[in-house]
Amino acid sequence: MPTFAELGLPEAVVGVLAANGIENPFPIQAATLPDSLAGRDVLGRGRTGSGKTYAFLLPLVTRLTAQPARRVPGRPRALILAPTRELVAQINESLAPLAAATGLRSVTVIGGVGPNPQIQALRRGVDIVIACPGRLEDHVKSGHADLSGIEITILDEADHMADLGFLPPVKRLLDRTPRDGQRLLFSATLDNGVDILVKRYLSDPVVHSVDSAQSPVAAMEHHVLHVDKAARLAVLADLAASPGRTIVFARTKHGAKNLARQLNSRGVPAVELHGNLSQNARTRNLGAFSDGTATVLVATDIAARGIHVDGVSLVVHADPPVEHKAYLHRSGRTARAGNDGTVVTLMLDEQVSDVRQLTRKAGVKPTVTRCSGSSDPVLREIAPGERTFGEPVALPKPEAARPQQRQHRPSSGQQRPGRRRQPRSRRPAAASSR
């Protein structure tokens, strides 16, 4: 497999990668980079944690660096679209050292925060816009962003954008970019809405698929614990109190909020992440999880795509998801970048049939065990180590978001922000750049 230097990346880019101990590409990077660096449209499919972020950031930075141009106010040269605010932030964090080394300037465009800093950055001139579709469309309509100079467009997590109903604004935005620009589309699956985007916007794309659409990360251990409803919370608390970072998935926003509160009341430091929180609260909670202030993150499916945090050793489906794709995306928060990970699904009596069908469609064969409660030895086998319980944890109280005004854009955070100043938030310290 060629090194990054052998693939022809700029010396400054190779230096940034080497400084982070990265010399050899992941399979999806090795597969797509020769074509993307050559200017071809690329359709890349790889599961979460496979290294898609660098697969599109490296050719983007290389292209803009090789063909320098004067910045024009409001007229960026490159566009990255992503479905969630968290994913936009993660992409920007991965881009930052590469941009600094090559003299490029970027801006993130998301909802849930005041638009003025974004407008000011666009007016000063940027090379790269990383955006959620809804807020960017607002800036385009108001004349603050002009996409007619876009040379390279990237769609990340395209299947998730389709699932969330973002296809209409994505199409409107892509219609404003030049037809002869390069376009890279990366996705965990290539079906339904994604196929519509491919046929309409990609020109003779090279398709690279580095793994089976059904295959889970090989390093994961999958367990299903058959529990009684009365024992469910105690079993969850025991697993969450085990060593390492844990992500717990709930089906609803209300469920995530309640589980986080109940875990904290049992001395397990947990924060919540869901669409009912303001952007400041979401950023603060994710920062607390990344820096270790909280060892547990209780999230809805909004986080299954938007969170890339290293060192998550355990994923618990407190509520089994409805479909197998959600199971795989949730589970992909662990066993990232070659590390091991464990996935546990809590199953009640009435969920036996649904969970059996779910795991079959997901292509996994979990170990199914009847669990009697928090003292059952199976819990120590699944998540070894000493349990840590303490007094109720008093983490910063989340600031509630204002009600969503536009329900057709559930995850882009398009509620109108208030005028209050944003508190300073922790920057996620352990975010993965791959």
GROMACS .gro file of C-alpha atoms in nm:
model
  434
    1MET     CA    1   0.000   0.000   0.000
    2PRO     CA    2   0.148   0.341  -0.095
    3THR     CA    3   0.228   0.599   0.171
    4PHE     CA    4   0.067   0.941   0.171
    5ALA     CA    5   0.389   1.090   0.036
    6GLU     CA    6   0.394   0.840  -0.251
    7LEU     CA    7   0.035   0.936  -0.341
    8GLY     CA    8   0.156   1.286  -0.421
    9LEU     CA    9   0.018   1.489  -0.132
   10PRO     CA   10   0.184   1.827  -0.063
   11GLU     CA   11   0.483   1.817   0.169
   12ALA     CA   12   0.306   2.037   0.425
   13VAL     CA   13   0.010   1.797   0.437
   14VAL     CA   14   0.233   1.490   0.471
   15GLY     CA   15   0.414   1.669   0.753
   16VAL     CA   16   0.089   1.728   0.945
   17LEU     CA   17  -0.010   1.364   0.907
   18ALA     CA   18   0.335   1.242   1.014
   19ALA     CA   19   0.328   1.469   1.321
   20ASN     CA   20   0.011   1.284   1.423
   21GLY     CA   21   0.171   0.944   1.363
   22ILE     CA   22  -0.020   0.884   1.039
   23GLU     CA   23   0.189   0.758   0.750
   24ASN     CA   24  -0.015   0.490   0.578
   25PRO     CA   25  -0.371   0.538   0.446
   26PHE     CA   26  -0.673   0.342   0.556
   27PRO     CA   27  -0.823   0.119   0.285
   28ILE     CA   28  -1.089   0.372   0.179
   29GLN     CA   29  -0.823   0.642   0.156
   30ALA     CA   30  -0.588   0.424  -0.047
   31ALA     CA   31  -0.875   0.328  -0.278
   32THR     CA   32  -1.016   0.674  -0.344
   33LEU     CA   33  -0.718   0.912  -0.328
   34PRO     CA   34  -0.563   0.829  -0.669
   35ASP     CA   35  -0.893   0.912  -0.841
   36SER     CA   36  -0.989   1.211  -0.626
   37LEU     CA   37  -0.640   1.360  -0.657
   38ALA     CA   38  -0.670   1.319  -1.035
   39GLY     CA   39  -0.986   1.532  -1.033
   40ARG     CA   40  -1.240   1.252  -1.089
   41ASP     CA   41  -1.582   1.247  -0.928
   42VAL     CA   42  -1.576   0.978  -0.659
   43LEU     CA   43  -1.847   0.775  -0.490
   44GLY     CA   44  -1.700   0.619  -0.177
   45ARG     CA   45  -1.871   0.381   0.060
   46GLY     CA   46  -1.729   0.270   0.388
   47ARG     CA   47  -1.872   0.205   0.731
   48THR     CA   48  -1.835   0.454   1.012
   49GLY     CA   49  -1.483   0.478   1.150
   50SER     CA   50  -1.331   0.366   0.820
   51GLY     CA   51  -1.141   0.690   0.758
   52LYS     CA   52  -1.377   0.875   0.523
   53THR     CA   53  -1.294   1.218   0.666
   54TYR     CA   54  -0.932   1.219   0.549
   55ALA     CA   55  -1.041   1.050   0.226
   56PHE     CA   56  -1.211   1.374   0.123
   57LEU     CA   57  -1.013   1.636   0.319
   58LEU     CA   58  -0.677   1.537   0.170
   59PRO     CA   59  -0.773   1.579  -0.198
   60LEU     CA   60  -0.964   1.899  -0.114
   61VAL     CA   61  -0.662   2.060   0.056
   62THR     CA   62  -0.430   1.931  -0.218
   63ARG     CA   63  -0.644   2.078  -0.495
   64LEU     CA   64  -0.681   2.421  -0.335
   65THR     CA   65  -0.311   2.434  -0.250
   66ALA     CA   66  -0.199   2.333  -0.600
   67GLN     CA   67  -0.417   2.604  -0.760
   68PRO     CA   68  -0.397   2.905  -0.526
   69ALA     CA   69  -0.643   3.186  -0.588
   70ARG     CA   70  -0.729   3.521  -0.433
   71ARG     CA   71  -1.011   3.502  -0.180
   72VAL     CA   72  -1.331   3.671  -0.290
   73PRO     CA   73  -1.576   3.788  -0.020
   74GLY     CA   74  -1.875   3.557   0.006
   75ARG     CA   75  -1.746   3.330  -0.271
   76PRO     CA   76  -1.576   3.016  -0.133
   77ARG     CA   77  -1.386   2.764  -0.347
   78ALA     CA   78  -1.484   2.443  -0.169
   79LEU     CA   79  -1.800   2.316  -0.001
   80ILE     CA   80  -1.849   2.031   0.247
   81LEU     CA   81  -2.207   1.941   0.339
   82ALA     CA   82  -2.283   1.725   0.645
   83PRO     CA   83  -2.613   1.634   0.816
   84THR     CA   84  -2.545   1.734   1.179
   85ARG     CA   85  -2.380   2.017   1.367
   86GLU     CA   86  -2.159   1.774   1.556
   87LEU     CA   87  -2.028   1.624   1.233
   88VAL     CA   88  -1.956   1.971   1.093
   89ALA     CA   89  -1.754   2.048   1.406
   90GLN     CA   90  -1.563   1.721   1.382
   91ILE     CA   91  -1.476   1.778   1.016
   92ASN     CA   92  -1.359   2.130   1.095
   93GLU     CA   93  -1.139   2.003   1.375
   94SER     CA   94  -0.978   1.750   1.140
   95LEU     CA   95  -0.929   2.017   0.875
   96ALA     CA   96  -0.781   2.281   1.106
   97PRO     CA   97  -0.416   2.160   1.118
   98LEU     CA   98  -0.418   2.086   0.745
   99ALA     CA   99  -0.557   2.431   0.667
  100ALA     CA  100  -0.309   2.600   0.901
  101ALA     CA  101  -0.017   2.425   0.732
  102THR     CA  102  -0.131   2.524   0.384
  103GLY     CA  103  -0.264   2.875   0.448
  104LEU     CA  104  -0.628   2.795   0.381
  105ARG     CA  105  -0.921   2.954   0.562
  106SER     CA  106  -1.250   2.784   0.652
  107VAL     CA  107  -1.580   2.861   0.822
  108THR     CA  108  -1.845   2.637   0.977
  109VAL     CA  109  -2.206   2.720   0.894
  110ILE     CA  110  -2.462   2.563   1.128
  111GLY     CA  111  -2.793   2.648   1.291
  112GLY     CA  112  -2.855   2.688   1.663
  113VAL     CA  113  -2.598   2.970   1.693
  114GLY     CA  114  -2.603   3.333   1.587
  115PRO     CA  115  -2.557   3.386   1.213
  116ASN     CA  116  -2.352   3.707   1.235
  117PRO     CA  117  -2.007   3.552   1.299
  118GLN     CA  118  -2.065   3.324   0.999
  119ILE     CA  119  -2.168   3.622   0.783
  120GLN     CA  120  -1.862   3.819   0.894
  121ALA     CA  121  -1.630   3.528   0.807
  122LEU     CA  122  -1.791   3.491   0.464
  123ARG     CA  123  -1.747   3.864   0.401
  124ARG     CA  124  -1.377   3.846   0.489
  125GLY     CA  125  -1.338   3.563   0.241
  126VAL     CA  126  -1.288   3.191   0.302
  127ASP     CA  127  -1.160   2.903   0.094
  128ILE     CA  128  -1.376   2.628   0.247
  129VAL     CA  129  -1.730   2.621   0.383
  130ILE     CA  130  -1.831   2.328   0.606
  131ALA     CA  131  -2.206   2.341   0.652
  132CYS     CA  132  -2.538   2.189   0.742
  133PRO     CA  133  -2.774   2.238   0.446
  134GLY     CA  134  -3.041   2.449   0.617
  135ARG     CA  135  -2.830   2.735   0.755
  136LEU     CA  136  -2.617   2.753   0.440
  137GLU     CA  137  -2.930   2.787   0.230
  138ASP     CA  138  -3.034   3.080   0.453
  139HIS     CA  139  -2.703   3.254   0.378
  140VAL     CA  140  -2.736   3.185   0.006
  141LYS     CA  141  -3.090   3.329  -0.003
  142SER     CA  142  -2.980   3.640   0.187
  143GLY     CA  143  -2.690   3.694  -0.053
  144HIS     CA  144  -2.412   3.632   0.197
  145ALA     CA  145  -2.287   3.313   0.026
  146ASP     CA  146  -2.230   3.268  -0.348
  147LEU     CA  147  -2.163   2.909  -0.459
  148SER     CA  148  -2.083   2.989  -0.821
  149GLY     CA  149  -1.709   2.965  -0.756
  150ILE     CA  150  -1.712   2.621  -0.591
  151GLU     CA  151  -1.438   2.401  -0.744
  152ILE     CA  152  -1.491   2.092  -0.530
  153THR     CA  153  -1.804   1.979  -0.345
  154ILE     CA  154  -1.812   1.704  -0.083
  155LEU     CA  155  -2.119   1.532   0.060
  156ASP     CA  156  -2.042   1.347   0.381
  157GLU     CA  157  -2.283   1.094   0.533
  158ALA     CA  158  -2.503   1.133   0.224
  159ASP     CA  159  -2.734   0.849   0.328
  160HIS     CA  160  -2.801   1.017   0.662
  161MET     CA  161  -2.889   1.342   0.485
  162ALA     CA  162  -3.134   1.148   0.272
  163ASP     CA  163  -3.281   0.972   0.577
  164LEU     CA  164  -3.334   1.306   0.754
  165GLY     CA  165  -3.516   1.458   0.459
  166PHE     CA  166  -3.239   1.697   0.355
  167LEU     CA  167  -3.248   1.606  -0.014
  168PRO     CA  168  -3.446   1.916  -0.125
  169PRO     CA  169  -3.206   2.175   0.026
  170VAL     CA  170  -2.903   1.968  -0.077
  171LYS     CA  171  -3.027   1.965  -0.437
  172ARG     CA  172  -3.094   2.339  -0.431
  173LEU     CA  173  -2.743   2.405  -0.303
  174LEU     CA  174  -2.577   2.171  -0.554
  175ASP     CA  175  -2.775   2.335  -0.835
  176ARG     CA  176  -2.592   2.657  -0.750
  177THR     CA  177  -2.245   2.501  -0.786
  178PRO     CA  178  -2.074   2.476  -1.127
  179ARG     CA  179  -2.161   2.163  -1.323
  180ASP     CA  180  -1.796   2.107  -1.415
  181GLY     CA  181  -1.675   2.116  -1.054
  182GLN     CA  182  -1.538   1.804  -0.887
  183ARG     CA  183  -1.778   1.621  -0.658
  184LEU     CA  184  -1.701   1.360  -0.395
  185LEU     CA  185  -1.980   1.171  -0.218
  186PHE     CA  186  -1.912   0.953   0.085
  187SER     CA  187  -2.169   0.736   0.255
  188ALA     CA  188  -2.208   0.426   0.468
  189THR     CA  189  -2.472   0.293   0.228
  190LEU     CA  190  -2.551   0.366  -0.136
  191ASP     CA  191  -2.925   0.330  -0.172
  192ASN     CA  192  -3.249   0.522  -0.228
  193GLY     CA  193  -3.187   0.895  -0.190
  194VAL     CA  194  -2.813   0.861  -0.233
  195ASP     CA  195  -2.864   0.708  -0.577
  196ILE     CA  196  -3.073   1.010  -0.676
  197LEU     CA  197  -2.787   1.244  -0.585
  198VAL     CA  198  -2.532   1.030  -0.769
  199LYS     CA  199  -2.728   1.021  -1.094
  200ARG     CA  200  -2.807   1.392  -1.090
  201TYR     CA  201  -2.482   1.548  -0.972
  202LEU     CA  202  -2.185   1.315  -1.023
  203SER     CA  203  -2.022   1.290  -1.365
  204ASP     CA  204  -1.895   0.942  -1.458
  205PRO     CA  205  -1.802   0.872  -1.094
  206VAL     CA  206  -1.548   0.615  -0.985
  207VAL     CA  207  -1.710   0.389  -0.726
  208HIS     CA  208  -1.507   0.256  -0.436
  209SER     CA  209  -1.667   0.028  -0.178
  210VAL     CA  210  -1.425  -0.100   0.082
  211ASP     CA  211  -1.653  -0.332   0.280
  212SER     CA  212  -1.990  -0.503   0.272
  213ALA     CA  213  -2.290  -0.282   0.335
  214GLN     CA  214  -2.405  -0.531   0.598
  215SER     CA  215  -2.075  -0.602   0.769
  216PRO     CA  216  -2.019  -0.472   1.122
  217VAL     CA  217  -1.676  -0.376   1.246
  218ALA     CA  218  -1.495  -0.706   1.292
  219ALA     CA  219  -1.342  -0.607   1.623
  220MET     CA  220  -1.682  -0.563   1.790
  221GLU     CA  221  -1.831  -0.811   2.034
  222HIS     CA  222  -2.211  -0.811   2.014
  223HIS     CA  223  -2.422  -0.912   2.315
  224VAL     CA  224  -2.796  -0.915   2.380
  225LEU     CA  225  -2.903  -0.915   2.744
  226HIS     CA  226  -3.258  -1.040   2.802
  227VAL     CA  227  -3.371  -0.844   3.110
  228ASP     CA  228  -3.689  -0.784   3.306
  229LYS     CA  229  -3.826  -0.429   3.293
  230ALA     CA  230  -3.768  -0.388   3.668
  231ALA     CA  231  -3.398  -0.474   3.633
  232ARG     CA  232  -3.328  -0.273   3.317
  233LEU     CA  233  -3.202   0.047   3.484
  234ALA     CA  234  -2.984  -0.137   3.738
  235VAL     CA  235  -2.823  -0.344   3.463
  236LEU     CA  236  -2.764  -0.031   3.255
  237ALA     CA  237  -2.607   0.153   3.550
  238ASP     CA  238  -2.373  -0.138   3.621
  239LEU     CA  239  -2.252  -0.147   3.261
  240ALA     CA  240  -2.218   0.232   3.249
  241ALA     CA  241  -2.010   0.233   3.568
  242SER     CA  242  -1.750   0.000   3.415
  243PRO     CA  243  -1.409   0.144   3.314
  244GLY     CA  244  -1.381   0.351   2.996
  245ARG     CA  245  -1.617   0.567   2.793
  246THR     CA  246  -1.970   0.441   2.727
  247ILE     CA  247  -2.236   0.566   2.486
  248VAL     CA  248  -2.594   0.474   2.572
  249PHE     CA  249  -2.859   0.506   2.300
  250ALA     CA  250  -3.221   0.588   2.375
  251ARG     CA  251  -3.500   0.598   2.118
  252THR     CA  252  -3.651   0.935   2.219
  253LYS     CA  253  -3.528   1.274   2.342
  254HIS     CA  254  -3.735   1.234   2.658
  255GLY     CA  255  -3.588   0.888   2.714
  256ALA     CA  256  -3.231   1.015   2.677
  257LYS     CA  257  -3.293   1.296   2.923
  258ASN     CA  258  -3.446   1.060   3.179
  259LEU     CA  259  -3.172   0.799   3.149
  260ALA     CA  260  -2.898   1.060   3.193
  261ARG     CA  261  -3.074   1.191   3.503
  262GLN     CA  262  -3.122   0.842   3.646
  263LEU     CA  263  -2.759   0.745   3.586
  264ASN     CA  264  -2.637   1.063   3.756
  265SER     CA  265  -2.863   0.995   4.052
  266ARG     CA  266  -2.684   0.660   4.089
  267GLY     CA  267  -2.340   0.822   4.083
  268VAL     CA  268  -2.255   0.754   3.720
  269PRO     CA  269  -2.142   1.082   3.554
  270ALA     CA  270  -2.356   1.109   3.241
  271VAL     CA  271  -2.452   1.382   2.996
  272GLU     CA  272  -2.727   1.387   2.735
  273LEU     CA  273  -2.720   1.469   2.363
  274HIS     CA  274  -3.036   1.514   2.159
  275GLY     CA  275  -3.226   1.761   1.947
  276ASN     CA  276  -3.404   1.937   2.233
  277LEU     CA  277  -3.079   2.091   2.356
  278SER     CA  278  -2.940   2.422   2.238
  279GLN     CA  279  -2.619   2.414   2.038
  280ASN     CA  280  -2.426   2.551   2.337
  281ALA     CA  281  -2.554   2.269   2.558
  282ARG     CA  282  -2.478   2.006   2.292
  283THR     CA  283  -2.123   2.138   2.251
  284ARG     CA  284  -2.070   2.158   2.627
  285ASN     CA  285  -2.199   1.806   2.689
  286LEU     CA  286  -1.995   1.655   2.408
  287GLY     CA  287  -1.691   1.838   2.545
  288ALA     CA  288  -1.754   1.694   2.893
  289PHE     CA  289  -1.771   1.346   2.743
  290SER     CA  290  -1.457   1.395   2.535
  291ASP     CA  291  -1.245   1.535   2.817
  292GLY     CA  292  -1.357   1.274   3.070
  293THR     CA  293  -1.567   1.496   3.297
  294ALA     CA  294  -1.853   1.262   3.208
  295THR     CA  295  -1.779   0.898   3.129
  296VAL     CA  296  -2.122   0.828   2.980
  297LEU     CA  297  -2.305   0.995   2.693
  298VAL     CA  298  -2.677   0.921   2.661
  299ALA     CA  299  -2.786   1.004   2.308
  300THR     CA  300  -3.059   0.969   2.050
  301ASP     CA  301  -2.988   0.865   1.693
  302ILE     CA  302  -2.885   1.220   1.607
  303ALA     CA  303  -2.551   1.124   1.760
  304ALA     CA  304  -2.506   0.798   1.572
  305ARG     CA  305  -2.355   0.985   1.277
  306GLY     CA  306  -2.227   1.305   1.427
  307ILE     CA  307  -1.996   1.186   1.704
  308HIS     CA  308  -1.641   1.072   1.646
  309VAL     CA  309  -1.476   1.027   1.984
  310ASP     CA  310  -1.183   0.792   2.035
  311GLY     CA  311  -1.170   0.548   2.323
  312VAL     CA  312  -1.539   0.450   2.341
  313SER     CA  313  -1.513   0.094   2.472
  314LEU     CA  314  -1.883   0.020   2.516
  315VAL     CA  315  -2.203   0.101   2.329
  316VAL     CA  316  -2.533   0.011   2.496
  317HIS     CA  317  -2.863   0.009   2.309
  318ALA     CA  318  -3.087   0.084   2.607
  319ASP     CA  319  -3.369   0.099   2.353
  320PRO     CA  320  -3.311  -0.128   2.051
  321PRO     CA  321  -3.333   0.075   1.728
  322VAL     CA  322  -3.612   0.018   1.480
  323GLU     CA  323  -3.397  -0.064   1.177
  324HIS     CA  324  -3.070  -0.245   1.119
  325LYS     CA  325  -2.892   0.053   0.963
  326ALA     CA  326  -2.942   0.249   1.282
  327TYR     CA  327  -2.803  -0.046   1.479
  328LEU     CA  328  -2.484  -0.048   1.272
  329HIS     CA  329  -2.440   0.328   1.283
  330ARG     CA  330  -2.494   0.341   1.658
  331SER     CA  331  -2.262   0.046   1.716
  332GLY     CA  332  -1.996   0.210   1.500
  333ARG     CA  333  -1.923   0.457   1.779
  334THR     CA  334  -1.694   0.191   1.928
  335ALA     CA  335  -1.419  -0.024   1.773
  336ARG     CA  336  -1.291   0.274   1.577
  337ALA     CA  337  -0.954   0.302   1.404
  338GLY     CA  338  -0.860  -0.059   1.471
  339ASN     CA  339  -0.955  -0.068   1.839
  340ASP     CA  340  -1.173  -0.330   2.003
  341GLY     CA  341  -1.521  -0.256   2.128
  342THR     CA  342  -1.829  -0.411   2.285
  343VAL     CA  343  -2.193  -0.359   2.189
  344VAL     CA  344  -2.475  -0.453   2.427
  345THR     CA  345  -2.847  -0.449   2.348
  346LEU     CA  346  -3.094  -0.458   2.638
  347MET     CA  347  -3.397  -0.665   2.538
  348LEU     CA  348  -3.729  -0.689   2.719
  349ASP     CA  349  -3.971  -0.983   2.682
  350GLU     CA  350  -4.186  -0.799   2.428
  351GLN     CA  351  -3.881  -0.709   2.217
  352VAL     CA  352  -3.746  -1.060   2.156
  353SER     CA  353  -3.885  -1.098   1.806
  354ASP     CA  354  -3.788  -0.746   1.698
  355VAL     CA  355  -3.430  -0.778   1.825
  356ARG     CA  356  -3.387  -1.116   1.659
  357GLN     CA  357  -3.496  -0.969   1.326
  358LEU     CA  358  -3.285  -0.657   1.381
  359THR     CA  359  -2.958  -0.840   1.438
  360ARG     CA  360  -3.024  -1.079   1.149
  361LYS     CA  361  -3.069  -0.790   0.908
  362ALA     CA  362  -2.761  -0.621   1.049
  363GLY     CA  363  -2.559  -0.933   0.975
  364VAL     CA  364  -2.445  -0.991   1.334
  365LYS     CA  365  -2.471  -1.300   1.551
  366PRO     CA  366  -2.481  -1.172   1.909
  367THR     CA  367  -2.437  -1.374   2.223
  368VAL     CA  368  -2.782  -1.378   2.385
  369THR     CA  369  -2.792  -1.415   2.764
  370ARG     CA  370  -3.072  -1.400   3.020
  371CYS     CA  371  -2.956  -1.143   3.279
  372SER     CA  372  -3.112  -1.155   3.626
  373GLY     CA  373  -2.995  -0.813   3.741
  374SER     CA  374  -2.697  -0.595   3.833
  375SER     CA  375  -2.533  -0.875   4.034
  376ASP     CA  376  -2.536  -1.122   3.742
  377PRO     CA  377  -2.176  -1.240   3.668
  378VAL     CA  378  -2.236  -1.200   3.294
  379LEU     CA  379  -2.204  -0.824   3.333
  380ARG     CA  380  -1.845  -0.856   3.456
  381GLU     CA  381  -1.767  -1.088   3.167
  382ILE     CA  382  -1.903  -0.842   2.912
  383ALA     CA  383  -1.755  -0.528   3.074
  384PRO     CA  384  -1.470  -0.628   3.305
  385GLY     CA  385  -1.325  -0.402   3.569
  386GLU     CA  386  -1.416  -0.226   3.892
  387ARG     CA  387  -1.743  -0.032   3.894
  388THR     CA  388  -1.718   0.330   4.005
  389PHE     CA  389  -2.019   0.481   4.180
  390GLY     CA  390  -2.024   0.804   4.375
  391GLU     CA  391  -2.246   1.087   4.486
  392PRO     CA  392  -2.491   1.236   4.235
  393VAL     CA  393  -2.293   1.433   3.980
  394ALA     CA  394  -2.370   1.804   3.941
  395LEU     CA  395  -2.274   1.873   3.581
  396PRO     CA  396  -2.363   2.208   3.419
  397LYS     CA  397  -2.737   2.226   3.367
  398PRO     CA  398  -2.816   2.204   2.994
  399GLU     CA  399  -2.974   2.509   2.837
  400ALA     CA  400  -3.297   2.408   2.663
  401ALA     CA  401  -3.333   2.491   2.299
  402ARG     CA  402  -3.627   2.692   2.174
  403PRO     CA  403  -3.896   2.488   1.998
  404GLN     CA  404  -3.816   2.388   1.643
  405GLN     CA  405  -4.002   2.606   1.393
  406ARG     CA  406  -3.933   2.395   1.087
  407GLN     CA  407  -3.992   2.032   1.155
  408HIS     CA  408  -3.894   1.929   0.804
  409ARG     CA  409  -3.532   2.001   0.895
  410PRO     CA  410  -3.504   1.818   1.225
  411SER     CA  411  -3.128   1.797   1.262
  412SER     CA  412  -2.986   2.106   1.099
  413GLY     CA  413  -3.085   2.318   1.397
  414GLN     CA  414  -3.271   2.591   1.212
  415GLN     CA  415  -3.449   2.742   1.509
  416ARG     CA  416  -3.384   3.114   1.532
  417PRO     CA  417  -3.113   3.179   1.791
  418GLY     CA  418  -3.165   3.417   2.077
  419ARG     CA  419  -2.958   3.726   2.146
  420ARG     CA  420  -2.789   3.603   2.461
  421ARG     CA  421  -2.413   3.562   2.458
  422GLN     CA  422  -2.280   3.212   2.419
  423PRO     CA  423  -2.087   3.071   2.713
  424ARG     CA  424  -1.741   2.946   2.637
  425SER     CA  425  -1.756   2.572   2.572
  426ARG     CA  426  -1.501   2.301   2.607
  427ARG     CA  427  -1.353   2.189   2.284
  428PRO     CA  428  -1.389   1.812   2.233
  429ALA     CA  429  -1.043   1.690   2.322
  430ALA     CA  430  -1.050   1.332   2.206
  431ALA     CA  431  -1.220   1.367   1.873
  432SER     CA  432  -1.100   1.133   1.603
  433SER     CA  433  -0.964   1.285   1.282
  434ARG     CA  434  -1.009   0.966   1.090
   0.00000   0.00000   0.00000
